[in-house]
Amino acid sequence: MKLLEDRIREEGVVKDGDVLKVDMFLNHQMDVALFREMAKEWKRLFDGEGVNKILTIEASGIGIACIAAEEFGCKVVFAKKTQGKNLDGELLTTQITSFTKGRVFDVIVAKKFLGPEDRVLIIDDFLANGCALEGLISIVRDSGATLVGCGIAVEKGFQVGGKKIRDMGVHLESLAIVDKMNADGSITFRQ
Amino acid sequence: MKLLEDRIREEGVVKDGDVLKVDMFLNHQMDVALFREMAKEWKRLFDGEGVNKILTIEASGIGIACIAAEEFGCKVVFAKKTQGKNLDGELLTTQITSFTKGRVFDVIVAKKFLGPEDRVLIIDDFLANGCALEGLISIVRDSGATLVGCGIAVEKGFQVGGKKIRDMGVHLESLAIVDKMNADGSITFRQ
């Protein structure tokens, strides 16, 4: 998606250790006008697939998921990374490793929010090694819901996540795929 | 706001320890059609105040903040509860105590996202003891930005937060104020 690639080129910052900071518009400050265009693109890419629930994971997936949900006319469920006092009842759980945060999270969704009647689109901001997405996919499968696919904002195409998820046969649509972050700070996108 | 009060009556669950669960539509599953109506109401209540930035805190404030930001035509910044590897540069920081999670969080916003040119509306899902909101207010003040006010979805009127914030002279608008959660599970809203 050219609009997103342009924003990454203009406002993204390449840091040591293959870190790409997009906190100007995606995951700390959030540009909801851009989110609306991204949402329309996911709607186009998954149109006619009967999506009736969007699943994401806290925290930075929530904004894009909510805007996307308006396009699909459905509700959002966000997976929680720790079990708070207010979360009880039957739970769908998995574990994911966050390399950014350097630790393992328990990830939880209340069972009552995902079931066989749901056709689920997973939305998240980043796809790198794919651990978070694999966790969300396993939650969808455990729930008995149908996984329609995954919509990602920024995929790091030089990490294994995208290949892993596509090799599982999942319909994955990343709006921008970064194939290379160059020493001069420029970014090469997949065509 | 009658629409929100009705949803709390219909789908809210009163639990021991003055806990009100609204996870069906507000903070685990998220009903974005309801969020749109809430956003319009905040827009009406803060219209003409020149809001050009919305500040919220992860995780459950993000969805309502993003939908509200479209009404105001501005960006969202969400405060983060811990310092990840990807957050660097100069930071605005404070600490808040979460009674729900039973611990103290460092709360962080990158300085570059809030400054004297900003007229900030703080949006959050819940107001109880007011610790989170006080933390966000102190971040706005430290940044040099102007605090326009605070828009809350559900205020627990029997806890001290709302009074504390209003006594500070802050323009606080809660869309539903729960004055009492009764033993039979019914809820009394402030008129």
mmCIF file of C-alpha atoms in Angstrom:
data_model
loop_
_atom_site.group_PDB
_atom_site.id
_atom_site.type_symbol
_atom_site.label_atom_id
_atom_site.label_comp_id
_atom_site.label_asym_id
_atom_site.label_seq_id
_atom_site.Cartn_x
_atom_site.Cartn_y
_atom_site.Cartn_z
ATOM 1 C CA MET A 1 0.000 0.000 0.000
ATOM 2 C CA LYS A 2 1.783 3.040 -1.296
ATOM 3 C CA LEU A 3 0.334 5.458 1.273
ATOM 4 C CA LEU A 4 1.734 3.387 4.153
ATOM 5 C CA GLU A 5 5.079 2.793 2.426
ATOM 6 C CA ASP A 6 5.410 6.550 1.872
ATOM 7 C CA ARG A 7 4.736 7.242 5.537
ATOM 8 C CA ILE A 8 7.293 4.642 6.602
ATOM 9 C CA ARG A 9 9.845 6.229 4.254
ATOM 10 C CA GLU A 10 9.073 9.748 5.505
ATOM 11 C CA GLU A 11 8.642 9.164 9.234
ATOM 12 C CA GLY A 12 10.024 5.698 9.984
ATOM 13 C CA VAL A 13 13.409 5.531 11.675
ATOM 14 C CA VAL A 14 15.839 2.664 11.164
ATOM 15 C CA LYS A 15 17.772 1.784 14.333
ATOM 16 C CA ASP A 16 20.492 -0.679 15.173
ATOM 17 C CA GLY A 17 19.442 -4.299 15.546
ATOM 18 C CA ASP A 18 16.943 -4.246 12.670
ATOM 19 C CA VAL A 19 14.579 -2.050 14.652
ATOM 20 C CA LEU A 20 12.138 0.035 12.621
ATOM 21 C CA LYS A 21 10.484 2.778 14.640
ATOM 22 C CA VAL A 22 7.105 3.915 13.356
ATOM 23 C CA ASP A 23 5.990 5.568 16.555
ATOM 24 C CA MET A 24 5.181 8.842 14.755
ATOM 25 C CA PHE A 25 2.005 7.385 13.240
ATOM 26 C CA LEU A 26 1.430 3.728 14.122
ATOM 27 C CA ASN A 27 2.232 2.540 17.623
ATOM 28 C CA HIS A 28 2.708 5.418 20.043
ATOM 29 C CA GLN A 29 1.270 8.417 18.254
ATOM 30 C CA MET A 30 -1.542 7.089 16.047
ATOM 31 C CA ASP A 31 -2.669 8.757 12.835
ATOM 32 C CA VAL A 32 -6.291 7.695 12.584
ATOM 33 C CA ALA A 33 -6.725 9.241 9.120
ATOM 34 C CA LEU A 34 -4.034 6.828 7.891
ATOM 35 C CA PHE A 35 -5.690 4.014 9.887
ATOM 36 C CA ARG A 36 -8.945 4.687 7.993
ATOM 37 C CA GLU A 37 -7.201 4.221 4.644
ATOM 38 C CA MET A 38 -5.500 1.054 5.893
ATOM 39 C CA ALA A 39 -8.865 -0.234 7.108
ATOM 40 C CA LYS A 40 -10.420 0.361 3.684
ATOM 41 C CA GLU A 41 -7.577 -1.572 2.078
ATOM 42 C CA TRP A 42 -8.071 -4.568 4.402
ATOM 43 C CA LYS A 43 -11.795 -4.384 3.657
ATOM 44 C CA ARG A 44 -10.999 -4.530 -0.069
ATOM 45 C CA LEU A 45 -8.574 -7.443 0.413
ATOM 46 C CA PHE A 46 -10.943 -9.512 2.574
ATOM 47 C CA ASP A 47 -14.236 -8.401 1.033
ATOM 48 C CA GLY A 48 -16.922 -11.061 0.635
ATOM 49 C CA GLU A 49 -15.274 -13.381 3.174
ATOM 50 C CA GLY A 50 -17.989 -12.831 5.787
ATOM 51 C CA VAL A 51 -15.711 -11.425 8.477
ATOM 52 C CA ASN A 52 -17.857 -10.912 11.586
ATOM 53 C CA LYS A 53 -15.178 -10.513 14.261
ATOM 54 C CA ILE A 54 -11.758 -8.921 14.431
ATOM 55 C CA LEU A 55 -9.177 -10.276 16.845
ATOM 56 C CA THR A 56 -6.095 -8.308 17.855
ATOM 57 C CA ILE A 57 -3.682 -8.142 20.768
ATOM 58 C CA GLU A 58 -2.979 -5.331 23.171
ATOM 59 C CA ALA A 59 -1.791 -2.700 22.937
ATOM 60 C CA SER A 60 -0.813 -1.272 19.569
ATOM 61 C CA GLY A 61 -3.095 -3.501 17.506
ATOM 62 C CA ILE A 62 -6.219 -2.101 19.136
ATOM 63 C CA GLY A 63 -6.435 1.209 17.287
ATOM 64 C CA ILE A 64 -6.136 -0.192 13.771
ATOM 65 C CA ALA A 65 -8.438 -3.079 14.711
ATOM 66 C CA CYS A 66 -11.194 -0.711 15.908
ATOM 67 C CA ILE A 67 -11.046 1.426 12.778
ATOM 68 C CA ALA A 68 -11.023 -1.712 10.611
ATOM 69 C CA ALA A 69 -14.013 -3.117 12.514
ATOM 70 C CA GLU A 70 -16.117 -0.167 11.415
ATOM 71 C CA GLU A 71 -15.350 -1.038 7.776
ATOM 72 C CA PHE A 72 -16.418 -4.649 8.337
ATOM 73 C CA GLY A 73 -19.371 -3.723 10.571
ATOM 74 C CA CYS A 74 -18.241 -6.061 13.337
ATOM 75 C CA LYS A 75 -16.872 -6.081 16.878
ATOM 76 C CA VAL A 76 -13.268 -6.346 18.028
ATOM 77 C CA VAL A 77 -11.860 -8.667 20.663
ATOM 78 C CA PHE A 78 -8.392 -7.926 21.940
ATOM 79 C CA ALA A 79 -6.248 -10.610 23.524
ATOM 80 C CA LYS A 80 -4.786 -9.620 26.879
ATOM 81 C CA LYS A 81 -1.196 -10.234 27.820
ATOM 82 C CA THR A 82 -1.686 -10.922 31.512
ATOM 83 C CA GLN A 83 -4.551 -12.105 33.628
ATOM 84 C CA GLY A 84 -6.094 -9.198 35.538
ATOM 85 C CA LYS A 85 -8.501 -9.535 38.423
ATOM 86 C CA ASN A 86 -11.451 -8.616 36.207
ATOM 87 C CA LEU A 87 -10.981 -11.459 33.760
ATOM 88 C CA ASP A 88 -12.660 -14.625 34.829
ATOM 89 C CA GLY A 89 -14.831 -17.318 33.351
ATOM 90 C CA GLU A 90 -13.556 -19.772 30.785
ATOM 91 C CA LEU A 91 -10.467 -18.681 28.921
ATOM 92 C CA LEU A 92 -8.663 -19.429 25.698
ATOM 93 C CA THR A 93 -4.951 -19.156 26.451
ATOM 94 C CA THR A 94 -1.605 -19.406 24.757
ATOM 95 C CA GLN A 95 1.918 -18.115 25.317
ATOM 96 C CA ILE A 96 3.915 -15.814 23.091
ATOM 97 C CA THR A 97 7.503 -14.646 23.195
ATOM 98 C CA SER A 98 8.024 -10.929 22.662
ATOM 99 C CA PHE A 99 11.515 -10.190 21.392
ATOM 100 C CA THR A 100 10.843 -6.454 21.711
ATOM 101 C CA LYS A 101 9.981 -6.762 25.372
ATOM 102 C CA GLY A 102 12.366 -9.641 26.014
ATOM 103 C CA ARG A 103 9.912 -11.924 27.774
ATOM 104 C CA VAL A 104 7.164 -14.517 27.508
ATOM 105 C CA PHE A 105 3.545 -13.435 27.923
ATOM 106 C CA ASP A 106 0.458 -15.415 28.753
ATOM 107 C CA VAL A 107 -2.151 -14.367 26.217
ATOM 108 C CA ILE A 108 -5.794 -14.708 27.113
ATOM 109 C CA VAL A 109 -9.191 -14.324 25.437
ATOM 110 C CA ALA A 110 -12.463 -15.019 27.244
ATOM 111 C CA LYS A 111 -14.088 -18.047 25.597
ATOM 112 C CA LYS A 112 -17.462 -16.333 25.320
ATOM 113 C CA PHE A 113 -16.091 -13.884 22.731
ATOM 114 C CA LEU A 114 -14.963 -16.414 20.100
ATOM 115 C CA GLY A 115 -16.896 -19.435 18.914
ATOM 116 C CA PRO A 116 -17.930 -21.574 15.931
ATOM 117 C CA GLU A 117 -20.240 -18.830 14.611
ATOM 118 C CA ASP A 118 -17.318 -16.412 14.166
ATOM 119 C CA ARG A 119 -15.388 -15.718 10.974
ATOM 120 C CA VAL A 120 -12.298 -14.021 12.300
ATOM 121 C CA LEU A 121 -9.883 -11.558 10.775
ATOM 122 C CA ILE A 122 -6.749 -11.074 12.880
ATOM 123 C CA ILE A 123 -5.324 -7.545 12.733
ATOM 124 C CA ASP A 124 -1.954 -6.465 14.136
ATOM 125 C CA ASP A 125 0.519 -3.660 13.583
ATOM 126 C CA PHE A 126 3.736 -5.649 13.137
ATOM 127 C CA LEU A 127 4.798 -9.050 11.888
ATOM 128 C CA ALA A 128 8.433 -10.026 12.469
ATOM 129 C CA ASN A 129 9.165 -13.484 13.851
ATOM 130 C CA GLY A 130 5.453 -14.317 13.891
ATOM 131 C CA CYS A 131 5.134 -15.430 17.523
ATOM 132 C CA ALA A 132 2.256 -13.100 18.354
ATOM 133 C CA LEU A 133 0.376 -14.026 15.197
ATOM 134 C CA GLU A 134 0.886 -17.761 15.751
ATOM 135 C CA GLY A 135 -0.496 -17.284 19.255
ATOM 136 C CA LEU A 136 -3.600 -15.501 17.975
ATOM 137 C CA ILE A 137 -4.119 -18.134 15.264
ATOM 138 C CA SER A 138 -3.947 -20.917 17.855
ATOM 139 C CA ILE A 139 -6.546 -19.084 19.966
ATOM 140 C CA VAL A 140 -8.890 -18.802 16.962
ATOM 141 C CA ARG A 141 -8.476 -22.511 16.186
ATOM 142 C CA ASP A 142 -9.009 -23.533 19.828
ATOM 143 C CA SER A 143 -12.221 -21.492 19.889
ATOM 144 C CA GLY A 144 -13.797 -23.382 16.994
ATOM 145 C CA ALA A 145 -14.083 -20.160 14.989
ATOM 146 C CA THR A 146 -13.089 -19.912 11.331
ATOM 147 C CA LEU A 147 -9.915 -18.007 10.575
ATOM 148 C CA VAL A 148 -10.509 -15.865 7.487
ATOM 149 C CA GLY A 149 -7.029 -14.404 7.469
ATOM 150 C CA CYS A 150 -4.586 -11.928 8.932
ATOM 151 C CA GLY A 151 -4.183 -8.235 8.122
ATOM 152 C CA ILE A 152 -0.846 -6.741 9.145
ATOM 153 C CA ALA A 153 0.304 -3.162 8.811
ATOM 154 C CA VAL A 154 4.082 -3.625 8.582
ATOM 155 C CA GLU A 155 5.777 -6.955 7.876
ATOM 156 C CA LYS A 156 9.506 -7.330 8.269
ATOM 157 C CA GLY A 157 9.996 -9.494 5.211
ATOM 158 C CA PHE A 158 13.570 -10.374 6.175
ATOM 159 C CA GLN A 159 12.351 -12.167 9.310
ATOM 160 C CA VAL A 160 10.682 -15.568 9.334
ATOM 161 C CA GLY A 161 7.138 -14.688 10.447
ATOM 162 C CA GLY A 162 5.527 -13.983 7.084
ATOM 163 C CA LYS A 163 6.858 -17.165 5.485
ATOM 164 C CA LYS A 164 5.822 -19.277 8.497
ATOM 165 C CA ILE A 165 2.266 -17.957 8.459
ATOM 166 C CA ARG A 166 1.857 -18.219 4.657
ATOM 167 C CA ASP A 167 3.282 -21.765 4.740
ATOM 168 C CA MET A 168 0.469 -22.642 7.174
ATOM 169 C CA GLY A 169 -1.948 -21.790 4.341
ATOM 170 C CA VAL A 170 -3.222 -18.674 6.081
ATOM 171 C CA HIS A 171 -4.419 -15.761 3.919
ATOM 172 C CA LEU A 172 -2.001 -13.070 5.100
ATOM 173 C CA GLU A 173 -2.121 -9.513 3.788
ATOM 174 C CA SER A 174 0.601 -7.121 4.923
ATOM 175 C CA LEU A 175 0.079 -3.543 3.752
ATOM 176 C CA ALA A 176 3.826 -2.869 3.659
ATOM 177 C CA ILE A 177 6.566 -5.494 3.512
ATOM 178 C CA VAL A 178 10.021 -4.243 4.429
ATOM 179 C CA ASP A 179 12.566 -6.433 2.651
ATOM 180 C CA LYS A 180 15.653 -4.518 3.666
ATOM 181 C CA MET A 181 16.644 -1.711 5.993
ATOM 182 C CA ASN A 182 19.777 -0.215 4.530
ATOM 183 C CA ALA A 183 22.832 1.223 6.285
ATOM 184 C CA ASP A 184 21.984 4.719 5.001
ATOM 185 C CA GLY A 185 18.580 4.546 6.733
ATOM 186 C CA SER A 186 16.658 3.921 3.504
ATOM 187 C CA ILE A 187 14.153 1.094 3.251
ATOM 188 C CA THR A 188 13.512 -1.396 0.451
ATOM 189 C CA PHE A 189 9.915 -2.584 0.151
ATOM 190 C CA ARG A 190 8.803 -5.803 -1.513
ATOM 191 C CA GLN A 191 7.105 -5.138 -4.858
ATOM 192 C CA MET B 1 -25.574 9.179 27.923
ATOM 193 C CA LYS B 2 -28.624 6.944 27.806
ATOM 194 C CA LEU B 3 -27.257 4.587 25.144
ATOM 195 C CA LEU B 4 -24.223 3.725 27.280
ATOM 196 C CA GLU B 5 -26.269 3.450 30.497
ATOM 197 C CA ASP B 6 -28.644 1.059 28.724
ATOM 198 C CA ARG B 7 -25.742 -1.114 27.579
ATOM 199 C CA ILE B 8 -24.279 -1.175 31.080
ATOM 200 C CA ARG B 9 -27.691 -2.201 32.453
ATOM 201 C CA GLU B 10 -28.132 -4.888 29.788
ATOM 202 C CA GLU B 11 -24.627 -6.331 29.553
ATOM 203 C CA GLY B 12 -22.695 -5.060 32.593
ATOM 204 C CA VAL B 13 -22.110 -7.533 35.402
ATOM 205 C CA VAL B 14 -21.775 -6.484 39.036
ATOM 206 C CA LYS B 15 -19.222 -8.575 40.941
ATOM 207 C CA ASP B 16 -18.026 -8.667 44.533
ATOM 208 C CA GLY B 17 -15.686 -5.908 45.609
ATOM 209 C CA ASP B 18 -17.451 -3.143 43.672
ATOM 210 C CA VAL B 19 -16.241 -4.573 40.370
ATOM 211 C CA LEU B 20 -18.299 -3.690 37.308
ATOM 212 C CA LYS B 21 -17.520 -5.870 34.309
ATOM 213 C CA VAL B 22 -18.248 -4.285 30.933
ATOM 214 C CA ASP B 23 -16.081 -6.638 28.928
ATOM 215 C CA MET B 24 -18.962 -7.475 26.553
ATOM 216 C CA PHE B 25 -18.672 -4.125 24.784
ATOM 217 C CA LEU B 26 -16.006 -1.840 26.272
ATOM 218 C CA ASN B 27 -12.723 -3.349 27.392
ATOM 219 C CA HIS B 28 -12.243 -6.863 26.067
ATOM 220 C CA GLN B 29 -14.806 -7.206 23.325
ATOM 221 C CA MET B 30 -15.244 -3.724 21.840
ATOM 222 C CA ASP B 31 -18.447 -2.552 20.162
ATOM 223 C CA VAL B 32 -17.178 0.077 17.744
ATOM 224 C CA ALA B 33 -20.705 1.134 16.729
ATOM 225 C CA LEU B 34 -21.267 2.132 20.358
ATOM 226 C CA PHE B 35 -17.803 3.761 20.415
ATOM 227 C CA ARG B 36 -18.834 5.937 17.446
ATOM 228 C CA GLU B 37 -21.874 7.241 19.341
ATOM 229 C CA MET B 38 -19.733 7.884 22.437
ATOM 230 C CA ALA B 39 -17.200 9.730 20.282
ATOM 231 C CA LYS B 40 -19.939 11.951 18.840
ATOM 232 C CA GLU B 41 -21.096 12.761 22.363
ATOM 233 C CA TRP B 42 -17.556 13.760 23.468
ATOM 234 C CA LYS B 43 -17.300 15.856 20.315
ATOM 235 C CA ARG B 44 -20.528 17.619 21.265
ATOM 236 C CA LEU B 45 -19.364 18.163 24.859
ATOM 237 C CA PHE B 46 -15.921 19.531 23.900
ATOM 238 C CA ASP B 47 -16.880 21.213 20.635
ATOM 239 C CA GLY B 48 -15.224 24.538 19.891
ATOM 240 C CA GLU B 49 -12.410 23.926 22.381
ATOM 241 C CA GLY B 50 -9.779 23.430 19.685
ATOM 242 C CA VAL B 51 -8.827 19.882 20.655
ATOM 243 C CA ASN B 52 -5.916 18.873 18.406
ATOM 244 C CA LYS B 53 -4.579 15.837 20.265
ATOM 245 C CA ILE B 54 -6.108 12.982 22.219
ATOM 246 C CA LEU B 55 -4.127 11.320 24.995
ATOM 247 C CA THR B 56 -5.057 7.933 26.403
ATOM 248 C CA ILE B 57 -3.358 5.043 28.167
ATOM 249 C CA GLU B 58 -2.912 1.467 27.069
ATOM 250 C CA ALA B 59 -4.708 -0.761 26.611
ATOM 251 C CA SER B 60 -8.453 -0.335 26.859
ATOM 252 C CA GLY B 61 -8.466 3.440 26.287
ATOM 253 C CA ILE B 62 -6.969 3.079 22.817
ATOM 254 C CA GLY B 63 -10.062 1.954 20.917
ATOM 255 C CA ILE B 64 -12.394 4.698 22.151
ATOM 256 C CA ALA B 65 -9.598 7.258 21.756
ATOM 257 C CA CYS B 66 -9.025 6.337 18.100
ATOM 258 C CA ILE B 67 -12.710 6.520 17.215
ATOM 259 C CA ALA B 68 -12.993 9.844 19.087
ATOM 260 C CA ALA B 69 -9.930 11.204 17.266
ATOM 261 C CA GLU B 70 -11.729 10.831 13.951
ATOM 262 C CA GLU B 71 -14.531 13.040 15.266
ATOM 263 C CA PHE B 72 -12.041 15.709 16.341
ATOM 264 C CA GLY B 73 -9.840 15.295 13.240
ATOM 265 C CA CYS B 74 -6.697 14.812 15.320
ATOM 266 C CA LYS B 75 -4.108 12.210 16.268
ATOM 267 C CA VAL B 76 -3.979 9.998 19.352
ATOM 268 C CA VAL B 77 -1.028 9.438 21.658
ATOM 269 C CA PHE B 78 -1.228 6.553 24.059
ATOM 270 C CA ALA B 79 0.828 6.457 27.242
ATOM 271 C CA LYS B 80 2.754 3.228 27.711
ATOM 272 C CA LYS B 81 2.874 1.367 30.978
ATOM 273 C CA THR B 82 6.426 0.061 30.727
ATOM 274 C CA GLN B 83 9.517 1.080 28.870
ATOM 275 C CA GLY B 84 10.088 -1.199 25.876
ATOM 276 C CA LYS B 85 13.298 -1.405 23.899
ATOM 277 C CA ASN B 86 11.805 0.656 21.070
ATOM 278 C CA LEU B 87 11.003 3.702 23.169
ATOM 279 C CA ASP B 88 13.891 6.090 23.454
ATOM 280 C CA GLY B 89 14.533 9.802 23.222
ATOM 281 C CA GLU B 90 13.266 12.239 25.798
ATOM 282 C CA LEU B 91 10.358 11.012 27.848
ATOM 283 C CA LEU B 92 7.559 12.413 29.945
ATOM 284 C CA THR B 93 7.072 10.027 32.852
ATOM 285 C CA THR B 94 4.901 9.491 35.882
ATOM 286 C CA GLN B 95 3.791 6.610 38.057
ATOM 287 C CA ILE B 96 0.298 5.298 38.591
ATOM 288 C CA THR B 97 -1.124 2.712 40.933
ATOM 289 C CA SER B 98 -3.511 0.226 39.360
ATOM 290 C CA PHE B 99 -5.856 -1.267 41.919
ATOM 291 C CA THR B 100 -7.239 -3.652 39.298
ATOM 292 C CA LYS B 101 -3.792 -5.065 38.549
ATOM 293 C CA GLY B 102 -2.503 -4.587 42.080
ATOM 294 C CA ARG B 103 0.739 -2.827 41.187
ATOM 295 C CA VAL B 104 2.495 0.417 40.335
ATOM 296 C CA PHE B 105 3.272 1.219 36.703
ATOM 297 C CA ASP B 106 5.745 3.606 35.173
ATOM 298 C CA VAL B 107 3.809 5.547 32.571
ATOM 299 C CA ILE B 108 5.680 7.046 29.662
ATOM 300 C CA VAL B 109 5.009 9.351 26.721
ATOM 301 C CA ALA B 110 7.715 10.441 24.280
ATOM 302 C CA LYS B 111 8.222 14.195 24.695
ATOM 303 C CA LYS B 112 8.059 14.805 20.958
ATOM 304 C CA PHE B 113 4.362 13.898 20.886
ATOM 305 C CA LEU B 114 3.099 16.520 23.366
ATOM 306 C CA GLY B 115 4.087 20.176 23.500
ATOM 307 C CA PRO B 116 2.902 23.766 23.977
ATOM 308 C CA GLU B 117 1.093 23.745 20.615
ATOM 309 C CA ASP B 118 -1.218 20.932 21.744
ATOM 310 C CA ARG B 119 -4.735 21.280 23.149
ATOM 311 C CA VAL B 120 -5.273 17.877 24.708
ATOM 312 C CA LEU B 121 -8.383 15.880 25.449
ATOM 313 C CA ILE B 122 -7.689 12.877 27.671
ATOM 314 C CA ILE B 123 -9.906 9.861 26.929
ATOM 315 C CA ASP B 124 -10.157 6.732 29.050
ATOM 316 C CA ASP B 125 -12.621 3.933 29.604
ATOM 317 C CA PHE B 126 -12.892 3.949 33.414
ATOM 318 C CA LEU B 127 -12.558 6.433 36.240
ATOM 319 C CA ALA B 128 -12.563 5.016 39.756
ATOM 320 C CA ASN B 129 -9.924 6.248 42.203
ATOM 321 C CA GLY B 130 -8.510 8.588 39.566
ATOM 322 C CA CYS B 131 -4.863 7.497 39.702
ATOM 323 C CA ALA B 132 -4.528 6.857 35.966
ATOM 324 C CA LEU B 133 -6.219 10.141 35.098
ATOM 325 C CA GLU B 134 -4.069 12.119 37.555
ATOM 326 C CA GLY B 135 -1.011 10.554 35.941
ATOM 327 C CA LEU B 136 -2.132 11.537 32.448
ATOM 328 C CA ILE B 137 -2.975 15.076 33.615
ATOM 329 C CA SER B 138 0.486 15.466 35.133
ATOM 330 C CA ILE B 139 2.048 14.316 31.852
ATOM 331 C CA VAL B 140 0.029 16.916 29.916
ATOM 332 C CA ARG B 141 1.083 19.656 32.345
ATOM 333 C CA ASP B 142 4.757 18.603 32.259
ATOM 334 C CA SER B 143 4.659 18.745 28.458
ATOM 335 C CA GLY B 144 3.582 22.389 28.357
ATOM 336 C CA ALA B 145 0.428 21.444 26.453
ATOM 337 C CA THR B 146 -3.010 22.815 27.354
ATOM 338 C CA LEU B 147 -5.407 20.384 28.984
ATOM 339 C CA VAL B 148 -8.854 20.925 27.476
ATOM 340 C CA GLY B 149 -10.520 18.254 29.580
ATOM 341 C CA CYS B 150 -11.138 14.572 30.170
ATOM 342 C CA GLY B 151 -13.707 12.320 28.513
ATOM 343 C CA ILE B 152 -14.472 9.131 30.423
ATOM 344 C CA ALA B 153 -16.786 6.302 29.422
ATOM 345 C CA VAL B 154 -17.751 4.917 32.842
ATOM 346 C CA GLU B 155 -17.167 6.737 36.116
ATOM 347 C CA LYS B 156 -17.655 4.972 39.413
ATOM 348 C CA GLY B 157 -19.287 7.914 41.187
ATOM 349 C CA PHE B 158 -18.991 6.244 44.593
ATOM 350 C CA GLN B 159 -15.194 6.304 44.394
ATOM 351 C CA VAL B 160 -13.080 9.423 44.869
ATOM 352 C CA GLY B 161 -11.636 9.917 41.373
ATOM 353 C CA GLY B 162 -14.352 12.088 39.822
ATOM 354 C CA LYS B 163 -14.495 14.480 42.784
ATOM 355 C CA LYS B 164 -10.684 14.763 42.913
ATOM 356 C CA ILE B 165 -10.421 15.607 39.230
ATOM 357 C CA ARG B 166 -13.337 18.070 39.246
ATOM 358 C CA ASP B 167 -11.924 19.744 42.371
ATOM 359 C CA MET B 168 -8.734 20.369 40.379
ATOM 360 C CA GLY B 169 -10.857 22.528 38.048
ATOM 361 C CA VAL B 170 -10.589 20.058 35.181
ATOM 362 C CA HIS B 171 -13.489 19.839 32.698
ATOM 363 C CA LEU B 172 -14.454 16.209 33.173
ATOM 364 C CA GLU B 173 -17.243 14.566 31.187
ATOM 365 C CA SER B 174 -18.185 11.001 32.062
ATOM 366 C CA LEU B 175 -20.742 9.458 29.738
ATOM 367 C CA ALA B 176 -22.164 7.238 32.489
ATOM 368 C CA ILE B 177 -21.727 7.773 36.226
ATOM 369 C CA VAL B 178 -22.489 4.736 38.364
ATOM 370 C CA ASP B 179 -23.564 5.960 41.791
ATOM 371 C CA LYS B 180 -24.468 2.603 43.237
ATOM 372 C CA MET B 181 -24.161 -1.058 42.395
ATOM 373 C CA ASN B 182 -26.924 -2.782 44.270
ATOM 374 C CA ALA B 183 -26.973 -6.188 45.927
ATOM 375 C CA ASP B 184 -29.542 -7.469 43.371
ATOM 376 C CA GLY B 185 -27.120 -6.660 40.543
ATOM 377 C CA SER B 186 -28.999 -3.523 39.463
ATOM 378 C CA ILE B 187 -27.149 -0.243 38.931
ATOM 379 C CA THR B 188 -28.109 3.310 39.939
ATOM 380 C CA PHE B 189 -26.820 6.016 37.590
ATOM 381 C CA ARG B 190 -26.339 9.662 38.534
ATOM 382 C CA GLN B 191 -29.045 11.866 36.968
#
